[in-house]
PDB file of C-alpha atoms and ligand atoms in Angstrom:
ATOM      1  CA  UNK A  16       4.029  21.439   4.818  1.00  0.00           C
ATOM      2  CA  UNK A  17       5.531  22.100   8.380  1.00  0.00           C
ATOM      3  CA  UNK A  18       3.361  25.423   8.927  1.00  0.00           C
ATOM      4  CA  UNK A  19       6.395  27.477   7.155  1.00  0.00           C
ATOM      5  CA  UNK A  20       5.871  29.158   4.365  1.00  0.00           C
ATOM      6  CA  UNK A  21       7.889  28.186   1.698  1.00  0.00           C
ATOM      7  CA  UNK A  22       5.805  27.753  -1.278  1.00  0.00           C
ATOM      8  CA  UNK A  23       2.767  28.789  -2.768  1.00  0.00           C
ATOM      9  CA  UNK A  24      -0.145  28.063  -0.196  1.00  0.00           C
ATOM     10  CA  UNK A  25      -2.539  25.044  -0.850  1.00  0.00           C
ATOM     11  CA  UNK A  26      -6.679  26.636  -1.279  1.00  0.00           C
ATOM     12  CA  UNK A  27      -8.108  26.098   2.344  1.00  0.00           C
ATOM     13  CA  UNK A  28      -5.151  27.577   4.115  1.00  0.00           C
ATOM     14  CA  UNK A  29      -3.993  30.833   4.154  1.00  0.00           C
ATOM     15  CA  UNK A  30      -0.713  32.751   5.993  1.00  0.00           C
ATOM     16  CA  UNK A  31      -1.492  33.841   9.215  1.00  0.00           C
ATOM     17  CA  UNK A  32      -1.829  37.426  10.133  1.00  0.00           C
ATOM     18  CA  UNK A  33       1.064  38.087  12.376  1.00  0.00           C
ATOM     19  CA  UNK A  34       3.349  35.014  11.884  1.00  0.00           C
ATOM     20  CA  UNK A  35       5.226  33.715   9.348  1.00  0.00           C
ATOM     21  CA  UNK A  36       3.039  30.516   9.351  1.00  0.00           C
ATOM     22  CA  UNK A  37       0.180  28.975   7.383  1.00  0.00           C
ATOM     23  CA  UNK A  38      -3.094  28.445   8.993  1.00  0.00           C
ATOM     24  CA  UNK A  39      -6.725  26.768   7.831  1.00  0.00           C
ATOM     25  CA  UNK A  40      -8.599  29.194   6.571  1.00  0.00           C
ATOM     26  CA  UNK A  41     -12.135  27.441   7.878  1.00  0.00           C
ATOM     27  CA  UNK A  42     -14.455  29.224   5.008  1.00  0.00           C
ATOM     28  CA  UNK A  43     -12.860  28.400   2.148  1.00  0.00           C
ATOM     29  CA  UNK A  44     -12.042  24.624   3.892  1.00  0.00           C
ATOM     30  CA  UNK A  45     -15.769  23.833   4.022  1.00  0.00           C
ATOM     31  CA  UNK A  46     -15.521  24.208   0.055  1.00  0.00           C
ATOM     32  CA  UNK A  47     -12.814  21.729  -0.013  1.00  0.00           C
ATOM     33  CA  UNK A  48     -15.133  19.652   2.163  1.00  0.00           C
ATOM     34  CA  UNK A  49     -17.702  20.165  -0.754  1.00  0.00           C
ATOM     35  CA  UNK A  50     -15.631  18.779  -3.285  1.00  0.00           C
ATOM     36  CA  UNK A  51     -14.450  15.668  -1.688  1.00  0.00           C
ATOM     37  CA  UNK A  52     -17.791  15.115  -0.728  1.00  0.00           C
ATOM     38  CA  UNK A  53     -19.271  15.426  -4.250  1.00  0.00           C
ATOM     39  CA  UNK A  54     -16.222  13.196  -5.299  1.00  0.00           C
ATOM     40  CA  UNK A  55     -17.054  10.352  -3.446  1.00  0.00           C
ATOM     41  CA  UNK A  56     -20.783  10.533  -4.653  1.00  0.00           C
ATOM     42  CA  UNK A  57     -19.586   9.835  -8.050  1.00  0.00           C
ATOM     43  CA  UNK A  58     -19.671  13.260  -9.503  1.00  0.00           C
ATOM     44  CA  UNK A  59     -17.169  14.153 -12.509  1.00  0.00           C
ATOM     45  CA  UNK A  60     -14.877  16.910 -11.907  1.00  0.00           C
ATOM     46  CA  UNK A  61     -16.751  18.855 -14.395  1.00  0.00           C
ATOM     47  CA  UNK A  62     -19.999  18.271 -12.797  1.00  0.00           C
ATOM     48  CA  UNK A  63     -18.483  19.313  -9.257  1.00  0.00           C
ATOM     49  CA  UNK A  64     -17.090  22.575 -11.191  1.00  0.00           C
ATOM     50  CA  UNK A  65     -20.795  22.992 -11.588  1.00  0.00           C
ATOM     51  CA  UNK A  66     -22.295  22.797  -8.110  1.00  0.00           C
ATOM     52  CA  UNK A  67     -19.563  24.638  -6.793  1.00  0.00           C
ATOM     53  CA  UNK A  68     -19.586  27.707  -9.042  1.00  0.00           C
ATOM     54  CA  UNK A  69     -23.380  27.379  -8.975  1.00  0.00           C
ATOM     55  CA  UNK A  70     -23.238  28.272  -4.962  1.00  0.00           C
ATOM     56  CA  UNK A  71     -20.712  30.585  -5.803  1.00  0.00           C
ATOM     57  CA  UNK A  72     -17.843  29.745  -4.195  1.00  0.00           C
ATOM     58  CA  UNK A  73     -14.926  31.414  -6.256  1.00  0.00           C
ATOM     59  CA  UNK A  74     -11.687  30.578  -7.710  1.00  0.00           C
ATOM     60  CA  UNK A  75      -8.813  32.220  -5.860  1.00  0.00           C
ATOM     61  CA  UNK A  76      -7.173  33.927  -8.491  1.00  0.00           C
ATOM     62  CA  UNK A  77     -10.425  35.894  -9.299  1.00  0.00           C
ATOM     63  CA  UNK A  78      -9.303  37.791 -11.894  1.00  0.00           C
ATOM     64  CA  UNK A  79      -6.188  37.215 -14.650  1.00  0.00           C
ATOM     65  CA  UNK A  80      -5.257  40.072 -16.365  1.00  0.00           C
ATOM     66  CA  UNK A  81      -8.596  41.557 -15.331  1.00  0.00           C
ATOM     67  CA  UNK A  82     -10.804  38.927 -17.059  1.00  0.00           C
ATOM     68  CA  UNK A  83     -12.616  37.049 -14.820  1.00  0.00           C
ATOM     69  CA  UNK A  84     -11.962  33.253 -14.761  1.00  0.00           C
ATOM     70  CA  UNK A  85     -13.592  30.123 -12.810  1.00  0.00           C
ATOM     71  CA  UNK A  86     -12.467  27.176 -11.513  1.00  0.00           C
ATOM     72  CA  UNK A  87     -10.377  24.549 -14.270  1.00  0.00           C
ATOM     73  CA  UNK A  88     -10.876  21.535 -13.962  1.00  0.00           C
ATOM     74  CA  UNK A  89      -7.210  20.541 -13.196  1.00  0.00           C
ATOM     75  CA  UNK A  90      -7.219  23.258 -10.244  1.00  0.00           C
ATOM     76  CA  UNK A  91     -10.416  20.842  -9.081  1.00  0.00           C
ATOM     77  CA  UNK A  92      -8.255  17.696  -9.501  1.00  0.00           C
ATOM     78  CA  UNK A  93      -5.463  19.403  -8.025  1.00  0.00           C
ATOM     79  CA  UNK A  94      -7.120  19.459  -5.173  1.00  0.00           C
ATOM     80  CA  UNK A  95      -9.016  16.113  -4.565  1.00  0.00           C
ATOM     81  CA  UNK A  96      -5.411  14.924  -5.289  1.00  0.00           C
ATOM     82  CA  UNK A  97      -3.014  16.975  -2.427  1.00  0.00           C
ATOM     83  CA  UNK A  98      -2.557  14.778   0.291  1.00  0.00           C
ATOM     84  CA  UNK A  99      -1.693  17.945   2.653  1.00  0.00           C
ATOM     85  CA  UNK A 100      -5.733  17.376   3.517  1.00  0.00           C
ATOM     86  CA  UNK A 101      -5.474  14.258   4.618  1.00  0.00           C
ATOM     87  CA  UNK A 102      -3.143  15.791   7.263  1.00  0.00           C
ATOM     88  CA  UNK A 103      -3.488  14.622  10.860  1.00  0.00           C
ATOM     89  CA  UNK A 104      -2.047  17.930  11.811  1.00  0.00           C
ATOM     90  CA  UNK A 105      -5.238  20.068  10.337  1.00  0.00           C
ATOM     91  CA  UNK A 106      -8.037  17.078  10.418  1.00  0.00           C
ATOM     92  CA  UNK A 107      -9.439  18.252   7.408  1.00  0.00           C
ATOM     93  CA  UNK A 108     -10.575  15.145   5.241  1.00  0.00           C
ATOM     94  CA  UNK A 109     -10.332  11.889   6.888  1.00  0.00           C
ATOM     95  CA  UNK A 110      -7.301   9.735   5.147  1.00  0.00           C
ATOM     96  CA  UNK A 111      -9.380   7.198   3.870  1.00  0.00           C
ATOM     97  CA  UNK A 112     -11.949   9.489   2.089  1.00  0.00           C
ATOM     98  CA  UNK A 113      -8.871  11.379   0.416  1.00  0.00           C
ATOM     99  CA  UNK A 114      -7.619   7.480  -0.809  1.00  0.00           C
ATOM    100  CA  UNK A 115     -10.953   6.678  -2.321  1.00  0.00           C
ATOM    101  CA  UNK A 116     -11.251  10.094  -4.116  1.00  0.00           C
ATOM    102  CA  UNK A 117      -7.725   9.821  -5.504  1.00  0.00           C
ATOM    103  CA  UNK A 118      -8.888   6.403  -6.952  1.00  0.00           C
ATOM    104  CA  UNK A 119     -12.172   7.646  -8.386  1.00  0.00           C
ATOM    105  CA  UNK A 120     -10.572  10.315  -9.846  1.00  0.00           C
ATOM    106  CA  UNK A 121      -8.406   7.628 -11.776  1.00  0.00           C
ATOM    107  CA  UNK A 122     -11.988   5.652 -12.468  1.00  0.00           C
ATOM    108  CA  UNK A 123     -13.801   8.138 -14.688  1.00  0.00           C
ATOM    109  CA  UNK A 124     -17.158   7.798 -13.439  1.00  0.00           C
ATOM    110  CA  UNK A 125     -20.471   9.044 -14.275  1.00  0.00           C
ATOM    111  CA  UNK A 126     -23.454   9.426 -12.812  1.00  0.00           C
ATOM    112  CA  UNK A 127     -26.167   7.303 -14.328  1.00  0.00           C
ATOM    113  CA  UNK A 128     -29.343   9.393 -15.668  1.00  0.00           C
ATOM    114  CA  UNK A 129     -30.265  11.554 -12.773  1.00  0.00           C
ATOM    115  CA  UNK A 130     -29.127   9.220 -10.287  1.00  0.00           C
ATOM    116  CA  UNK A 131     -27.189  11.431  -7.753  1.00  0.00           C
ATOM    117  CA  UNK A 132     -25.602   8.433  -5.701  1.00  0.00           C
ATOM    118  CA  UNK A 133     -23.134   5.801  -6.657  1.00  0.00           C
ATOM    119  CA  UNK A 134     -22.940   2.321  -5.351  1.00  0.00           C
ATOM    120  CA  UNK A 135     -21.489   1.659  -1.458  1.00  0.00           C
ATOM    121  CA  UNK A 136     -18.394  -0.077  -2.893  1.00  0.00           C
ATOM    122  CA  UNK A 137     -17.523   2.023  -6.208  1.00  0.00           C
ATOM    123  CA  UNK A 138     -13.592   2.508  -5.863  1.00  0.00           C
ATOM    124  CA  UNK A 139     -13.456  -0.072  -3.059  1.00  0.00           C
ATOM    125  CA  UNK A 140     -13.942  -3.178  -5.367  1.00  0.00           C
ATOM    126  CA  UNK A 141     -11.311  -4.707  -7.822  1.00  0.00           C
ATOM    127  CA  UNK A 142     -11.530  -7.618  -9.904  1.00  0.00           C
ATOM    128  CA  UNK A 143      -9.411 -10.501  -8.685  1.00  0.00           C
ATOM    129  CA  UNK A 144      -8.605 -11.677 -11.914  1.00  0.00           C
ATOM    130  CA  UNK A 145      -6.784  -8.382 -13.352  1.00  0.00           C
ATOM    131  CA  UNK A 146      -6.999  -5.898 -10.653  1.00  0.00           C
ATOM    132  CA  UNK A 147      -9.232  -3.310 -12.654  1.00  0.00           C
ATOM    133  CA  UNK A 148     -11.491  -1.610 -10.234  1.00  0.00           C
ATOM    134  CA  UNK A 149     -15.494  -3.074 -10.223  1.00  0.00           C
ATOM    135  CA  UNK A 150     -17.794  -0.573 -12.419  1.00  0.00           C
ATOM    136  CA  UNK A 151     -21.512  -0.231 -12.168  1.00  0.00           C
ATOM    137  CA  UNK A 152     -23.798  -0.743 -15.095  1.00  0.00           C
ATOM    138  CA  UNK A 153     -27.211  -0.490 -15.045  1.00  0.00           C
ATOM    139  CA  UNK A 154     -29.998  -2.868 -17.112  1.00  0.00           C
ATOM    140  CA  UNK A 155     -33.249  -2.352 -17.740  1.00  0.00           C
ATOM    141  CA  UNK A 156     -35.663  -5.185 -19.164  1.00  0.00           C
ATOM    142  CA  UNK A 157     -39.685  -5.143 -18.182  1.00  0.00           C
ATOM    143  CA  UNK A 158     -39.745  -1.787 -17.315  1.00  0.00           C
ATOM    144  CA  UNK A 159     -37.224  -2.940 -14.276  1.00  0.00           C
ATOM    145  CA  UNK A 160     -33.728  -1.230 -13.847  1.00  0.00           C
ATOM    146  CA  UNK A 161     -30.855  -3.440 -12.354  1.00  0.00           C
ATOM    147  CA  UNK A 162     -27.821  -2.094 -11.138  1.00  0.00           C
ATOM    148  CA  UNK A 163     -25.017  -4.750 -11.507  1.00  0.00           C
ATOM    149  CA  UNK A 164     -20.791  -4.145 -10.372  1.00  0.00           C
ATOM    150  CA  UNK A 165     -18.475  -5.548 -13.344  1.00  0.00           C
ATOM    151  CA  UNK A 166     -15.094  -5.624 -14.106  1.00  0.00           C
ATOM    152  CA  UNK A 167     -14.012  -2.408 -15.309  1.00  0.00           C
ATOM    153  CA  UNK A 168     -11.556  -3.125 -18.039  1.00  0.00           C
ATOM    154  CA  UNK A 169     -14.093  -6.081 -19.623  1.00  0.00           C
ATOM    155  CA  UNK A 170     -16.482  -2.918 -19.583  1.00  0.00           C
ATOM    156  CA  UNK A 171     -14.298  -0.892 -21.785  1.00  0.00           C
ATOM    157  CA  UNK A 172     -13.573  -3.705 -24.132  1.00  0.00           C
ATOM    158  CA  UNK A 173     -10.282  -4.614 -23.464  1.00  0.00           C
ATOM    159  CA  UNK A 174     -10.422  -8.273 -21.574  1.00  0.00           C
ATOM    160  CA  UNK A 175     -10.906 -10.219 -18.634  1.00  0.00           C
ATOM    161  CA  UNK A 176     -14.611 -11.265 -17.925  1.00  0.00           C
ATOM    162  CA  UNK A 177     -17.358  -9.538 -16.873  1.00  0.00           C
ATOM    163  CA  UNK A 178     -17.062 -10.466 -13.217  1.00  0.00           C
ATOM    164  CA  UNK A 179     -20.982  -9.302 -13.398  1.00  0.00           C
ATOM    165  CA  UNK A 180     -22.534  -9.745  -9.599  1.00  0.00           C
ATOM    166  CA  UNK A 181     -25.642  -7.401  -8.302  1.00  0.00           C
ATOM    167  CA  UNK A 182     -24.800  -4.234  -6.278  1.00  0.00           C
ATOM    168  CA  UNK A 183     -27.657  -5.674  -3.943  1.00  0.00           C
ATOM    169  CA  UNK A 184     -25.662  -9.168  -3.974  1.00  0.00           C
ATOM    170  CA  UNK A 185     -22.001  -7.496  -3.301  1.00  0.00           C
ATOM    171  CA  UNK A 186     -23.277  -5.479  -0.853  1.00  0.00           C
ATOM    172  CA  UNK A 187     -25.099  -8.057   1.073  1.00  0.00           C
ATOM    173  CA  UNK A 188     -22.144 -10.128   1.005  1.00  0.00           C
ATOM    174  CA  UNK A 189     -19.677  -7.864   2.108  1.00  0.00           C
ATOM    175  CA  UNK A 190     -22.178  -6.613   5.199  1.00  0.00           C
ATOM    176  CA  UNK A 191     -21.826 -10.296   6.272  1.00  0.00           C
ATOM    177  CA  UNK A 192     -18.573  -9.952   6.757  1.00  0.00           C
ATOM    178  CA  UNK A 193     -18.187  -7.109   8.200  1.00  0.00           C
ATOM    179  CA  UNK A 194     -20.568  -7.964  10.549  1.00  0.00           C
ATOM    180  CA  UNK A 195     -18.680 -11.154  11.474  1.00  0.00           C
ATOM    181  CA  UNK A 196     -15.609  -9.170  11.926  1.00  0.00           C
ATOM    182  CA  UNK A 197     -16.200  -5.804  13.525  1.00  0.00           C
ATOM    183  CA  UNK A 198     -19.592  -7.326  14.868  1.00  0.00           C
ATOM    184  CA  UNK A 199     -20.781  -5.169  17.724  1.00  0.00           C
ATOM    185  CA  UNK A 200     -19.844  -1.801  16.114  1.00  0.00           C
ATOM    186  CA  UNK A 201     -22.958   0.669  16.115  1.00  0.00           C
ATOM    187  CA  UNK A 202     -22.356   1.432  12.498  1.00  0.00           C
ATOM    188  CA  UNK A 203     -22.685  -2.005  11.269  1.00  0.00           C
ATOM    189  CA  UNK A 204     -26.437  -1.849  12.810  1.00  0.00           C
ATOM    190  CA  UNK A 205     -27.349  -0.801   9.072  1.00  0.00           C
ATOM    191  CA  UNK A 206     -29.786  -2.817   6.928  1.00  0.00           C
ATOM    192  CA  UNK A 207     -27.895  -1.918   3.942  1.00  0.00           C
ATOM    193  CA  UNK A 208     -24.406  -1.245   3.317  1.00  0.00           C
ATOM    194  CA  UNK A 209     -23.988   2.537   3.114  1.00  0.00           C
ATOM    195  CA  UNK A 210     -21.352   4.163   0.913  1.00  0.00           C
ATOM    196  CA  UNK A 211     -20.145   6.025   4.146  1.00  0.00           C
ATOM    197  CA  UNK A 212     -19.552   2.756   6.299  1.00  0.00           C
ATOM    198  CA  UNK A 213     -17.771   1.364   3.003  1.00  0.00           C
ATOM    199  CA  UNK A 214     -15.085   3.814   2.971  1.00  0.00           C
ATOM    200  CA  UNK A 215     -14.561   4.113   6.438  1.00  0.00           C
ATOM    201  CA  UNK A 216     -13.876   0.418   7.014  1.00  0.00           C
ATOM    202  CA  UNK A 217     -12.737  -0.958   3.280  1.00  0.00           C
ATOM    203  CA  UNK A 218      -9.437  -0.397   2.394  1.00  0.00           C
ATOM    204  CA  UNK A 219     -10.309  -3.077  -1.020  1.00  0.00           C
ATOM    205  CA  UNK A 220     -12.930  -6.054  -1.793  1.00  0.00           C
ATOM    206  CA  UNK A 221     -11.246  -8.238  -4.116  1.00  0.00           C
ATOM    207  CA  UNK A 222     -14.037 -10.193  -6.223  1.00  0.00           C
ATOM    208  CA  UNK A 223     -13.561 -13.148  -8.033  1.00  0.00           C
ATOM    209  CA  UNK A 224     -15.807 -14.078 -11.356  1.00  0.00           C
ATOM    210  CA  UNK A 225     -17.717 -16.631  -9.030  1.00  0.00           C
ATOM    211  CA  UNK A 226     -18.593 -13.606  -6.715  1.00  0.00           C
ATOM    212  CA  UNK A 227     -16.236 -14.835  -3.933  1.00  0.00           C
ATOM    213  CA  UNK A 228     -14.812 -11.913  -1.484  1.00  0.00           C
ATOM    214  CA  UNK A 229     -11.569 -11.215   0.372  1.00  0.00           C
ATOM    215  CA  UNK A 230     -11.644  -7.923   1.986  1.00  0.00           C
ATOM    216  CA  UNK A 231      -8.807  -5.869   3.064  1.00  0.00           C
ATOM    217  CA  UNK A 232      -9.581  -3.627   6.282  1.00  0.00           C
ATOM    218  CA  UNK A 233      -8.836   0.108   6.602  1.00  0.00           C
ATOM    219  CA  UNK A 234      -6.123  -0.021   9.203  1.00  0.00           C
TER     220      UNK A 234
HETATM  221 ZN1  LIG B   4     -11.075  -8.014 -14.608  1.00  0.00          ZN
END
């Protein structure tokens, strides 16, 4: 989009009032905001169909042959998935944040029992062996719940090994490094790695089944 209008005009922007341009229309961009943000957190797209509707921001097309619909869940994907807000031009969602919610769309993730975050390096970690991004899994035994990344295609079933290495573990490891490599940065003052500082800096972690690292740097 050059700021013409010659097509149907993406939700957060709207046409301007006196020119024959599009503009952001800053409102309805905080909900887009909203949804990347639940995104990355791990929510489903029919779980962020929830929170949004539930603080009532409204589908565009209110009404369709005056019955009132809500928001589909492909009109949600739609979204999370147009690059135009990853657009330097209208600095709506930062690039990398619009990269890792176009892969967890692709990962299918749910959140675990009531647990309303998702591990720092969700949709940042692959397996080295077959390139399957790095699932969590919880375990409980004692009356103790471990959360452990594995590969994501031995999880469904379908090969490869489990690649199975602690969140706690992965994320220690991979704050090492960053620390050795962007050292002085204020952000990497963190005890723990931080979902946040993940996708900001992590393009991809590539994890053997041994648990050794290579990381690839946002650029
Ligand atoms: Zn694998």
């Amino acid at each position: 989009m050059n700021g013409k209008i010659t097509e149907k005009i993406p939700y957060g922007f709207m046409k301007h009032e006196k020119y024959d341009v599009v503009v952001m229309d800053s409102e309805k961009m905080e909900s887009v905001k909203l949804m990347f943000s639940l995104c990355l957190d791990g929510m489903s797209l029919g779980q962020i169909k929830n929170v949004i509707e539930s603080q009532g921001i409204e589908y565009p097309a209110k009404y369709k042959k005056d019955k009132k619909v809500g928001w589909s869940l492909a009109e949600i994907r739609k979204i999370l998935s147009d690059p135009i807000y990853g657009n330097e031009r209208y600095n709506a969602i930062a690039k990398e944040e619009l990269e890792i919610a176009r892969r967890m769309l692709t990962l299918n993730t749910r959140v675990v029992g009531k647990r309303m975050e998702i591990s720092a390096l969700v949709g940042i970690a692959v397996c080295k062996e077959c390139g399957s991004f790095l699932v969590e899994k919880s375990v409980s035994t004692r009356g103790r719940t471990y959360l452990y990344y594995m590969c994501g295609k031995n999880k469904k079933g379908k090969g490869c090994s489990t690649h199975k290495i602690t969140v706690e573990e992965l994320n220690k490891k991979v704050l090492e490094v960053m620390r050795k490599e962007i050292g002085d940065r204020e952000a990497l003052c963190c005890k723990d790695l931080t979902r946040e500082i993940a996708i900001r800096y992590l393009k991809y972690v590539s994890v053997d089944c041994e648990g050794n690292i290579e990381v690839v740097w946002n650029t």
